[in-house]
PDB file of C-alpha atoms in Angstrom:
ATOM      1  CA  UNK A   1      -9.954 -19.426 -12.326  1.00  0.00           C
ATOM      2  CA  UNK A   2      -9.577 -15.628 -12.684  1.00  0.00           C
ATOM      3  CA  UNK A   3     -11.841 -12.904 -12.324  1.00  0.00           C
ATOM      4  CA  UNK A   4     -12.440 -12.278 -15.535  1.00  0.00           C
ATOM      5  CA  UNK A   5     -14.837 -14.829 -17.957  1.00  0.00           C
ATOM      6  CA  UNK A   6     -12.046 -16.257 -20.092  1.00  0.00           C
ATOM      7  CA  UNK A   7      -9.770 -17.149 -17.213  1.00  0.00           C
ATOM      8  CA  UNK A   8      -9.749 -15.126 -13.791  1.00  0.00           C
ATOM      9  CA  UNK A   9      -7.385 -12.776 -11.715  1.00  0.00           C
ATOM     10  CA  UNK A  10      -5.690 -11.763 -14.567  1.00  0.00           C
ATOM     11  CA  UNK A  11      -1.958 -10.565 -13.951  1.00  0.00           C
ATOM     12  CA  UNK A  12      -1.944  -7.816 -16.736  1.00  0.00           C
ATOM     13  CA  UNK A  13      -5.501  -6.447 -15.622  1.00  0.00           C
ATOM     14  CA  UNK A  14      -4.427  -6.271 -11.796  1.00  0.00           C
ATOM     15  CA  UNK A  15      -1.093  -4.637 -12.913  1.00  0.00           C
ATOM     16  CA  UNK A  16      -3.414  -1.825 -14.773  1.00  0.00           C
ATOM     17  CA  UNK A  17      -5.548  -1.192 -12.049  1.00  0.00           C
ATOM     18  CA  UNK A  18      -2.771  -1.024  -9.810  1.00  0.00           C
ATOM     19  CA  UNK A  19      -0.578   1.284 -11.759  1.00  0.00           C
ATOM     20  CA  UNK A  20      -3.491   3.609 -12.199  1.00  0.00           C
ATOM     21  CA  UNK A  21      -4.403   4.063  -8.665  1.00  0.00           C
ATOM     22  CA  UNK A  22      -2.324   6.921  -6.464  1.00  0.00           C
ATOM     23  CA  UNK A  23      -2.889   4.296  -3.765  1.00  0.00           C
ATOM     24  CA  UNK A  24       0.005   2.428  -4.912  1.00  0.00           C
ATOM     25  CA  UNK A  25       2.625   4.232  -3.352  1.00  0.00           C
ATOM     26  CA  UNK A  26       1.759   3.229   0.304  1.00  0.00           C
ATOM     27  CA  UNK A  27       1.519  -0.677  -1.248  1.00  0.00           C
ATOM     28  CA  UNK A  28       5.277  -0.725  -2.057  1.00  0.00           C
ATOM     29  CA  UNK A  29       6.036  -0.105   1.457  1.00  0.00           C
ATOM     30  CA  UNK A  30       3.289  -1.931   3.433  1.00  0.00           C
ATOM     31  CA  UNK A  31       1.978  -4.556   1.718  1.00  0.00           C
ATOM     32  CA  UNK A  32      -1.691  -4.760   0.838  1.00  0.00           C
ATOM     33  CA  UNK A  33      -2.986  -7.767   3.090  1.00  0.00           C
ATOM     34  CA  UNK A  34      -4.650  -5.850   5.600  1.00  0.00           C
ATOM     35  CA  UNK A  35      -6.937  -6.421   8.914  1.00  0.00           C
ATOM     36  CA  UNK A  36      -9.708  -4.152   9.656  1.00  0.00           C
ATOM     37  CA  UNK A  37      -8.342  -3.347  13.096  1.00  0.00           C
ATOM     38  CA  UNK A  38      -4.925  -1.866  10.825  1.00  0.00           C
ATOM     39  CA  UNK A  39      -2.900  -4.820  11.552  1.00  0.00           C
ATOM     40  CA  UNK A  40      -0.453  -4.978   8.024  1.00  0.00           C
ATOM     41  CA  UNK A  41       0.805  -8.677   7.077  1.00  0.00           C
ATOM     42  CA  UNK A  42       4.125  -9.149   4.706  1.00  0.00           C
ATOM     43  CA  UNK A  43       4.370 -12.525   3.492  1.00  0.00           C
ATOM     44  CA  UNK A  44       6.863 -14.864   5.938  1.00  0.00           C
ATOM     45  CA  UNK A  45      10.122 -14.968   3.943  1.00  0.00           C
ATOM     46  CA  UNK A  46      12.399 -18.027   5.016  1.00  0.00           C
ATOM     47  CA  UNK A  47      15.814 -16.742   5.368  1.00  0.00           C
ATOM     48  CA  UNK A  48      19.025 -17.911   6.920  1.00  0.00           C
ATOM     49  CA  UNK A  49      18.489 -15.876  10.219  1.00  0.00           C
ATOM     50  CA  UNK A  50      15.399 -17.370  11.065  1.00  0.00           C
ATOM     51  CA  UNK A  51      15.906 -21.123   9.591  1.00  0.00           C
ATOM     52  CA  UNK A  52      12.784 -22.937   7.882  1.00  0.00           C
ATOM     53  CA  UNK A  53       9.375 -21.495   8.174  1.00  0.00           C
ATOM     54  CA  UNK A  54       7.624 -23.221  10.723  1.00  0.00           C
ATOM     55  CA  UNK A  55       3.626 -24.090   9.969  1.00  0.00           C
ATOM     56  CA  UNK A  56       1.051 -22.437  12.281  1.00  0.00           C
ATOM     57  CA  UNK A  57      -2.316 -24.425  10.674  1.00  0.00           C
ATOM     58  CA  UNK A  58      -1.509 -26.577   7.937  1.00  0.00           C
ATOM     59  CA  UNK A  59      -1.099 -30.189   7.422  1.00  0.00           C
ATOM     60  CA  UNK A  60       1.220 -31.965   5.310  1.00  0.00           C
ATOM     61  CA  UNK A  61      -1.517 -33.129   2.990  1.00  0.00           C
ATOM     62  CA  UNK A  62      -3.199 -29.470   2.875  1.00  0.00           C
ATOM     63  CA  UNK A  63       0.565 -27.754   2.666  1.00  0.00           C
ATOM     64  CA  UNK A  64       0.391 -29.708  -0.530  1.00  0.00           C
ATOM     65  CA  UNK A  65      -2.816 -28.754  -1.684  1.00  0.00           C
ATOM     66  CA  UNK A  66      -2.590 -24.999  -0.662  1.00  0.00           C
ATOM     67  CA  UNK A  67       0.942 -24.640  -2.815  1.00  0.00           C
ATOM     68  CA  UNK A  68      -1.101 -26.506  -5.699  1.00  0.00           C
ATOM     69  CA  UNK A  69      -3.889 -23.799  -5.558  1.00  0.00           C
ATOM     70  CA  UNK A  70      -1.749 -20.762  -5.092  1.00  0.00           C
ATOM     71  CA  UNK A  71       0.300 -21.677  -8.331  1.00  0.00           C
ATOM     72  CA  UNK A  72      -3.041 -22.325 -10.188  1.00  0.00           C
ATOM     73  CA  UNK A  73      -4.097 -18.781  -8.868  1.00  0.00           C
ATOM     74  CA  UNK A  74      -1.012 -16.626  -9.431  1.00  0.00           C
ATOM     75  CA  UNK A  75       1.401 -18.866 -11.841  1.00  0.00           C
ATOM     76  CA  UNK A  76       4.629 -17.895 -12.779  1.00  0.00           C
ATOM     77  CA  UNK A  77       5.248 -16.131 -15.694  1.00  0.00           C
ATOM     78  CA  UNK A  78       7.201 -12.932 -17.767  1.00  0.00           C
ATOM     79  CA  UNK A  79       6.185 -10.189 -14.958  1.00  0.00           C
ATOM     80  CA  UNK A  80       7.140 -12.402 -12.336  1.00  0.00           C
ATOM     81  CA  UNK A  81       7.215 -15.767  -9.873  1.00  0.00           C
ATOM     82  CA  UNK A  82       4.617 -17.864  -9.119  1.00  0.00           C
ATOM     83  CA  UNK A  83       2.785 -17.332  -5.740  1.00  0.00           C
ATOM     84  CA  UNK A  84       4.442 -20.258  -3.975  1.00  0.00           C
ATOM     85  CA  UNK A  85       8.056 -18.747  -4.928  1.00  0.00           C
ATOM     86  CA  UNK A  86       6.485 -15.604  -3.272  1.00  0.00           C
ATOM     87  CA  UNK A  87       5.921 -16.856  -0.294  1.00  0.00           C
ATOM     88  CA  UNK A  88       2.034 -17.055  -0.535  1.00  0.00           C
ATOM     89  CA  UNK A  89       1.532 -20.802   1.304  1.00  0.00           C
ATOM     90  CA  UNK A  90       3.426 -19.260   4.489  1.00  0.00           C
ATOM     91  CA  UNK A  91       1.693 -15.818   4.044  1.00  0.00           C
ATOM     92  CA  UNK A  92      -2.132 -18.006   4.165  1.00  0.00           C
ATOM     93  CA  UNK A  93      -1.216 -20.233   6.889  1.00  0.00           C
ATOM     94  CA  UNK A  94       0.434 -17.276   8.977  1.00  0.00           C
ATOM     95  CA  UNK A  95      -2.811 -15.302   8.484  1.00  0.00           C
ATOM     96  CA  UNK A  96      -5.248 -17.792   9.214  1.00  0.00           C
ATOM     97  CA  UNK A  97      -3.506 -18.216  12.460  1.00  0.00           C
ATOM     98  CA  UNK A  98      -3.159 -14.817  13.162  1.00  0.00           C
ATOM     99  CA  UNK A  99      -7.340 -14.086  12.271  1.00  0.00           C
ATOM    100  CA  UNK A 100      -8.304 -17.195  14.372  1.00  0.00           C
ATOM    101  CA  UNK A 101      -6.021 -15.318  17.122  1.00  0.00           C
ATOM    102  CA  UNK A 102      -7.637 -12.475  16.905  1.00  0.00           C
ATOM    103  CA  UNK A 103     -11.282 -13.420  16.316  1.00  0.00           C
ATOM    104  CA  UNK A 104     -11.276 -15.445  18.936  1.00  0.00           C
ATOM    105  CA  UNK A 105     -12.536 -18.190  16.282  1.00  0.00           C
ATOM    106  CA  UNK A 106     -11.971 -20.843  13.912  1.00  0.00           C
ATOM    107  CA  UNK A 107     -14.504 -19.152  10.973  1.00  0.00           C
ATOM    108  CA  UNK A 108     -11.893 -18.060   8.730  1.00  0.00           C
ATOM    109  CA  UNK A 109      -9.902 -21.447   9.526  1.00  0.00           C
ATOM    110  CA  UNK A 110     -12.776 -23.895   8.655  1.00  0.00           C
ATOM    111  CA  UNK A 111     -13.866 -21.839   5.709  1.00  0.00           C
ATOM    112  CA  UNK A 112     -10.278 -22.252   4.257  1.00  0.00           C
ATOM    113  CA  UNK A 113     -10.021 -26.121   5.349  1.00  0.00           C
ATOM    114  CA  UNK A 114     -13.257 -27.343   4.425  1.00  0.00           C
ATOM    115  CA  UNK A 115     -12.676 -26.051   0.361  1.00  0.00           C
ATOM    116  CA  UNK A 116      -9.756 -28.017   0.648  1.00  0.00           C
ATOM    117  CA  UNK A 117     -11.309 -30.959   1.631  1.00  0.00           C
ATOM    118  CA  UNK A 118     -14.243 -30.224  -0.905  1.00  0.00           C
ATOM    119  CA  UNK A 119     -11.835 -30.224  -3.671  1.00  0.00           C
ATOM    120  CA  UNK A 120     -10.418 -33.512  -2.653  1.00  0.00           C
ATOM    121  CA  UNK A 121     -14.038 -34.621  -2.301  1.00  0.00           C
ATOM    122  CA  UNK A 122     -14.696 -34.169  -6.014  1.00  0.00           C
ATOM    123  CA  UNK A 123     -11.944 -34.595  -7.335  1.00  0.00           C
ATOM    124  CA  UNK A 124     -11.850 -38.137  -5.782  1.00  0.00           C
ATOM    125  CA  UNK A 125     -15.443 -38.463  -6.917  1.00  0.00           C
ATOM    126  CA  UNK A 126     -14.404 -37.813 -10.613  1.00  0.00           C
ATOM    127  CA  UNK A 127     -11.229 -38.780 -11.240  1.00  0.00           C
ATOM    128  CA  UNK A 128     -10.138 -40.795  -8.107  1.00  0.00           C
ATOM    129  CA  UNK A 129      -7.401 -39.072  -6.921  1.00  0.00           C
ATOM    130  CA  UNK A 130      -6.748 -35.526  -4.773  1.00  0.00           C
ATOM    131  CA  UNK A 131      -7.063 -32.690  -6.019  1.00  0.00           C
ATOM    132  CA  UNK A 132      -3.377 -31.962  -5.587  1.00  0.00           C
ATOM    133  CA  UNK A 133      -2.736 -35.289  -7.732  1.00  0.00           C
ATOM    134  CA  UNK A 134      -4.910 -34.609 -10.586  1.00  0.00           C
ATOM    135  CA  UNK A 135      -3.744 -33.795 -14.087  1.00  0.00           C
ATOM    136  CA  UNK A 136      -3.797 -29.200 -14.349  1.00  0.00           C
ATOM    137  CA  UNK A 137      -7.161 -29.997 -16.798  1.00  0.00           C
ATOM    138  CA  UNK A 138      -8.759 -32.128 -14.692  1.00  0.00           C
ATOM    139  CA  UNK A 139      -8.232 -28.905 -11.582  1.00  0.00           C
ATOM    140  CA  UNK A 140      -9.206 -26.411 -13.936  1.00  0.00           C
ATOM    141  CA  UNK A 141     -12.116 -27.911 -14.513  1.00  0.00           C
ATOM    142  CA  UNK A 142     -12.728 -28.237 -10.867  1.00  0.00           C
ATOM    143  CA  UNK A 143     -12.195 -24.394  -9.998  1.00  0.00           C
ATOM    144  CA  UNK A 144     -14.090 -23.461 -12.702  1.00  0.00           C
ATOM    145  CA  UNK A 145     -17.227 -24.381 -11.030  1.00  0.00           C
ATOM    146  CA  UNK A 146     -16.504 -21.900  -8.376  1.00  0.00           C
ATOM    147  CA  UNK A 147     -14.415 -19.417  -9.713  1.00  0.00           C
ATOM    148  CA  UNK A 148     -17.008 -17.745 -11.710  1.00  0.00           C
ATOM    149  CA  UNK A 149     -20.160 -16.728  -9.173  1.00  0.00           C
ATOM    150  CA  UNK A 150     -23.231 -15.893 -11.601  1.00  0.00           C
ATOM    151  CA  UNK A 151     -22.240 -19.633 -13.291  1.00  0.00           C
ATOM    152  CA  UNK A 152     -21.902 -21.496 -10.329  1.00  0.00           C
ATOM    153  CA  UNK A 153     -24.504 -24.152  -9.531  1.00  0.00           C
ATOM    154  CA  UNK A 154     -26.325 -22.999  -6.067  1.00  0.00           C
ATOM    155  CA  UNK A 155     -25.157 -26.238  -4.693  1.00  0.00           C
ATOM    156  CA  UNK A 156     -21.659 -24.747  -4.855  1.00  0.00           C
ATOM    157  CA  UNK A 157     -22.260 -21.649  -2.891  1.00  0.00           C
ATOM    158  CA  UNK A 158     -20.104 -22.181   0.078  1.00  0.00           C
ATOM    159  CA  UNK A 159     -17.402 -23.104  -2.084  1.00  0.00           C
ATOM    160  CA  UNK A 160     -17.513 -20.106  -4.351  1.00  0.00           C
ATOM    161  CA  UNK A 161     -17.193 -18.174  -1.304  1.00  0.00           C
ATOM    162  CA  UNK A 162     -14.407 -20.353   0.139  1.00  0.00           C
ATOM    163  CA  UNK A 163     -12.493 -19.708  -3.314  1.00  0.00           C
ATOM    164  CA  UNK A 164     -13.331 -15.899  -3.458  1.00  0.00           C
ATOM    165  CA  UNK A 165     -11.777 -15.631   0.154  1.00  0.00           C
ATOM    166  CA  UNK A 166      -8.488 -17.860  -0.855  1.00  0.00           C
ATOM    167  CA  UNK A 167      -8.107 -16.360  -4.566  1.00  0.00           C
ATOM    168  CA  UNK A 168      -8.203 -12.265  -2.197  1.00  0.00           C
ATOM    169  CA  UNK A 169      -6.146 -13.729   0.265  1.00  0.00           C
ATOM    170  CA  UNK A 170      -3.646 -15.113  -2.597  1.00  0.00           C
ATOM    171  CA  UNK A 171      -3.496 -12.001  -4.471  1.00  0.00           C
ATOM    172  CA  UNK A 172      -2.663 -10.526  -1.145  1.00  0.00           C
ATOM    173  CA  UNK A 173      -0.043 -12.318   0.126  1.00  0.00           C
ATOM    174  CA  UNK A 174       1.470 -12.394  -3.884  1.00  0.00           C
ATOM    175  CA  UNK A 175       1.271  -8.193  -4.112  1.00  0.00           C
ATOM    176  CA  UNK A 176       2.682  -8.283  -0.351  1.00  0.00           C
ATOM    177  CA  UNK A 177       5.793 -10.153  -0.982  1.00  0.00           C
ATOM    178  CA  UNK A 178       9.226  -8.627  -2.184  1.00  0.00           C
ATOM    179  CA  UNK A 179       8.415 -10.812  -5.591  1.00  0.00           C
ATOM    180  CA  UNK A 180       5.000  -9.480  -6.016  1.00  0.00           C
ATOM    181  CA  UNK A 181       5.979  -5.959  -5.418  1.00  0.00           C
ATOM    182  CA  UNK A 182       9.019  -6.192  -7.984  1.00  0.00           C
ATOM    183  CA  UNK A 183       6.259  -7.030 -10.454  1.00  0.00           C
ATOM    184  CA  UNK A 184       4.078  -3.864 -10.113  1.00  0.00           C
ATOM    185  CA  UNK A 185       4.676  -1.339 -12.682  1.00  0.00           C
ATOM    186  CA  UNK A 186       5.677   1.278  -9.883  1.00  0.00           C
ATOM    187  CA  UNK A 187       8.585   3.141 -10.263  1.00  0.00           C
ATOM    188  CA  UNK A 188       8.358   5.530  -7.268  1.00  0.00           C
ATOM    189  CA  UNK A 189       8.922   9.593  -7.676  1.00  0.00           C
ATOM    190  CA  UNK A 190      10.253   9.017 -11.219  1.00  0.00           C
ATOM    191  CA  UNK A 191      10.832  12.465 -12.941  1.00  0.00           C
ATOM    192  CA  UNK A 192       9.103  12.851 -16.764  1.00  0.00           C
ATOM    193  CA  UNK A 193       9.578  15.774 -19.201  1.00  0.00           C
ATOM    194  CA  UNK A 194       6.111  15.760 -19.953  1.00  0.00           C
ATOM    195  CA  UNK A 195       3.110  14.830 -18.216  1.00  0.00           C
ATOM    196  CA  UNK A 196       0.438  13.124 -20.180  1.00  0.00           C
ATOM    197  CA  UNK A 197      -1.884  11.341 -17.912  1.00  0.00           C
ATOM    198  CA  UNK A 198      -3.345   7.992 -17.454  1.00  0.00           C
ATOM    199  CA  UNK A 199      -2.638   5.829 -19.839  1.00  0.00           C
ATOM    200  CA  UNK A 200      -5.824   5.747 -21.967  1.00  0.00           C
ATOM    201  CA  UNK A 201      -6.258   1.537 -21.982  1.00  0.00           C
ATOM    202  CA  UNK A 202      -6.078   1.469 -17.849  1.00  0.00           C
ATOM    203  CA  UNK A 203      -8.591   4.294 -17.727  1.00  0.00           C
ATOM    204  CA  UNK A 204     -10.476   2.702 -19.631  1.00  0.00           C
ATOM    205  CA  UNK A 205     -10.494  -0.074 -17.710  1.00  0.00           C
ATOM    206  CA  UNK A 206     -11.246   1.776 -14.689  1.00  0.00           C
ATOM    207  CA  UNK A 207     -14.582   3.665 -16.692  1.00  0.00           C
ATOM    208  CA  UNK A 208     -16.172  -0.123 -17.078  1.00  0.00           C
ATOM    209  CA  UNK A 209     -15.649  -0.443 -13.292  1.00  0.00           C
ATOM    210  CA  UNK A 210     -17.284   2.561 -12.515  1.00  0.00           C
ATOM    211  CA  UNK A 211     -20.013   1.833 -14.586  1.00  0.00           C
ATOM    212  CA  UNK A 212     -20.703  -1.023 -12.028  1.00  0.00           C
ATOM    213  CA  UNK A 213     -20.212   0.742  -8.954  1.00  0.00           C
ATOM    214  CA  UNK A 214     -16.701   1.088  -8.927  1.00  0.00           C
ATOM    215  CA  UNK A 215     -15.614   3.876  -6.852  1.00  0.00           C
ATOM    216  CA  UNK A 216     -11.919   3.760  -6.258  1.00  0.00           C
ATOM    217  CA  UNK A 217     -10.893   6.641  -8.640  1.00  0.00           C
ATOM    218  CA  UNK A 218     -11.918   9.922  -8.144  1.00  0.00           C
ATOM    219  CA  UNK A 219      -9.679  11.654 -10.265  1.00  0.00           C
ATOM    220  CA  UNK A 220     -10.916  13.344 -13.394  1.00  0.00           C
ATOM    221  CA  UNK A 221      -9.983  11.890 -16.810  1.00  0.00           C
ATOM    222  CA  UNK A 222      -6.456  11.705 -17.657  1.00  0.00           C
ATOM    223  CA  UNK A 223      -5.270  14.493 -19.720  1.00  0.00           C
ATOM    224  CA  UNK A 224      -3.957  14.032 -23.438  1.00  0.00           C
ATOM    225  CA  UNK A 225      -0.456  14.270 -24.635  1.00  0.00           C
ATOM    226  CA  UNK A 226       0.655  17.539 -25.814  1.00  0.00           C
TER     227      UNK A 226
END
């Protein structure tokens, strides 16, 4: 279910691109869900001062689901928690409330509820149970008909796109939370003796972006240890 063909968002390549981009700096203290009208969004942490956290949008039955998909997105593992430990299910249903707040709509809301109730669809169809319920195989092979857009049937369209938006928004909310932060190889204004660059592997990483319109990095090969 990751971006990549042999299983999606991976963790190690997001934690390369991050550490290679100057960029990362204002992450650590903002968070990197952001509105286009500037509005920055931390995931909700539950904490003793404010009591439970209190959902804006979902449902029990798509609370479930939503924690399901976040962990099969962004699992635990050695760099870190897994998205639901991070706060991610509050993060989604706080921002869908806030969008459909300030959109003045429910686009963003119906987009997000209707893939849920897709997956349930087909999973019912196939295995006759939710999504939520099924065996991790049976929801991996689920996601895997949307998570990979020049695969997916054209039938699936809509819900590529729905799990496109939810995987961004889930990588969001992850690299926004105090968990997901901890995980980034950033270590602030950390002196070194000696310089050396780039680390060759992320930069090369970043070359087969920009060979396919990647533009994020402007900065001029990294120079080579002394």
């Amino acid at each position: 279910m990751q971006e990549t063909e042999k299983s999606g968002v991976s963790r190690r390549d997001v934690f390369q691109i991050f550490g290679a981009v100057p960029a990362i700096a204002a992450l650590a203290g903002t968070g990197i869900a952001e509105a286009h009208d500037g509005h920055a969004h931390m995931a909700p942490q539950t904490s003793a001062a404010t009591g439970p956290y209190k959902r804006q949008t979902f449902d029990d039955h798509q609370w479930q689901s939503i924690q399901v998909l976040s962990d099969l997105i962004i699992p635990a593992d050695e760099h870190g928690g897994s998205a639901t430990q991070a706060g991610v299910p509050e993060f989604l249903d706080d921002w869908i409330a806030f969008r459909t707040d300030q959109d003045g709509n429910e686009d963003l809301k119906a987009q997000i509820f209707g893939g849920l109730m897709w997956l349930d669809r087909e999973s019912n169809a196939q295995f006759q149970k939710n999504f939520a319920d099924a065996p991790p195989d049976q929801q991996k092979k689920l996601l895997d008909r949307v998570a990979y857009p020049k695969k997916a049937a054209k039938e699936d369209h809509a819900w590529v796109v729905f799990f496109s938006e939810l995987r961004s928004l889930t990588v969001g909310g992850y690299f926004s939370s105090k968990i997901g932060v901890a995980a980034l190889p950033y270590l602030g204004n950390t002196a070194v003796e000696h310089w050396i660059g780039c680390d060759p592997k992320v930069w090369a990483i970043i070359e087969d972006r920009m060979k396919n319109g990647y533009t994020g990095i402007l900065e001029s090969k990294p120079w080579s240890a002394a």
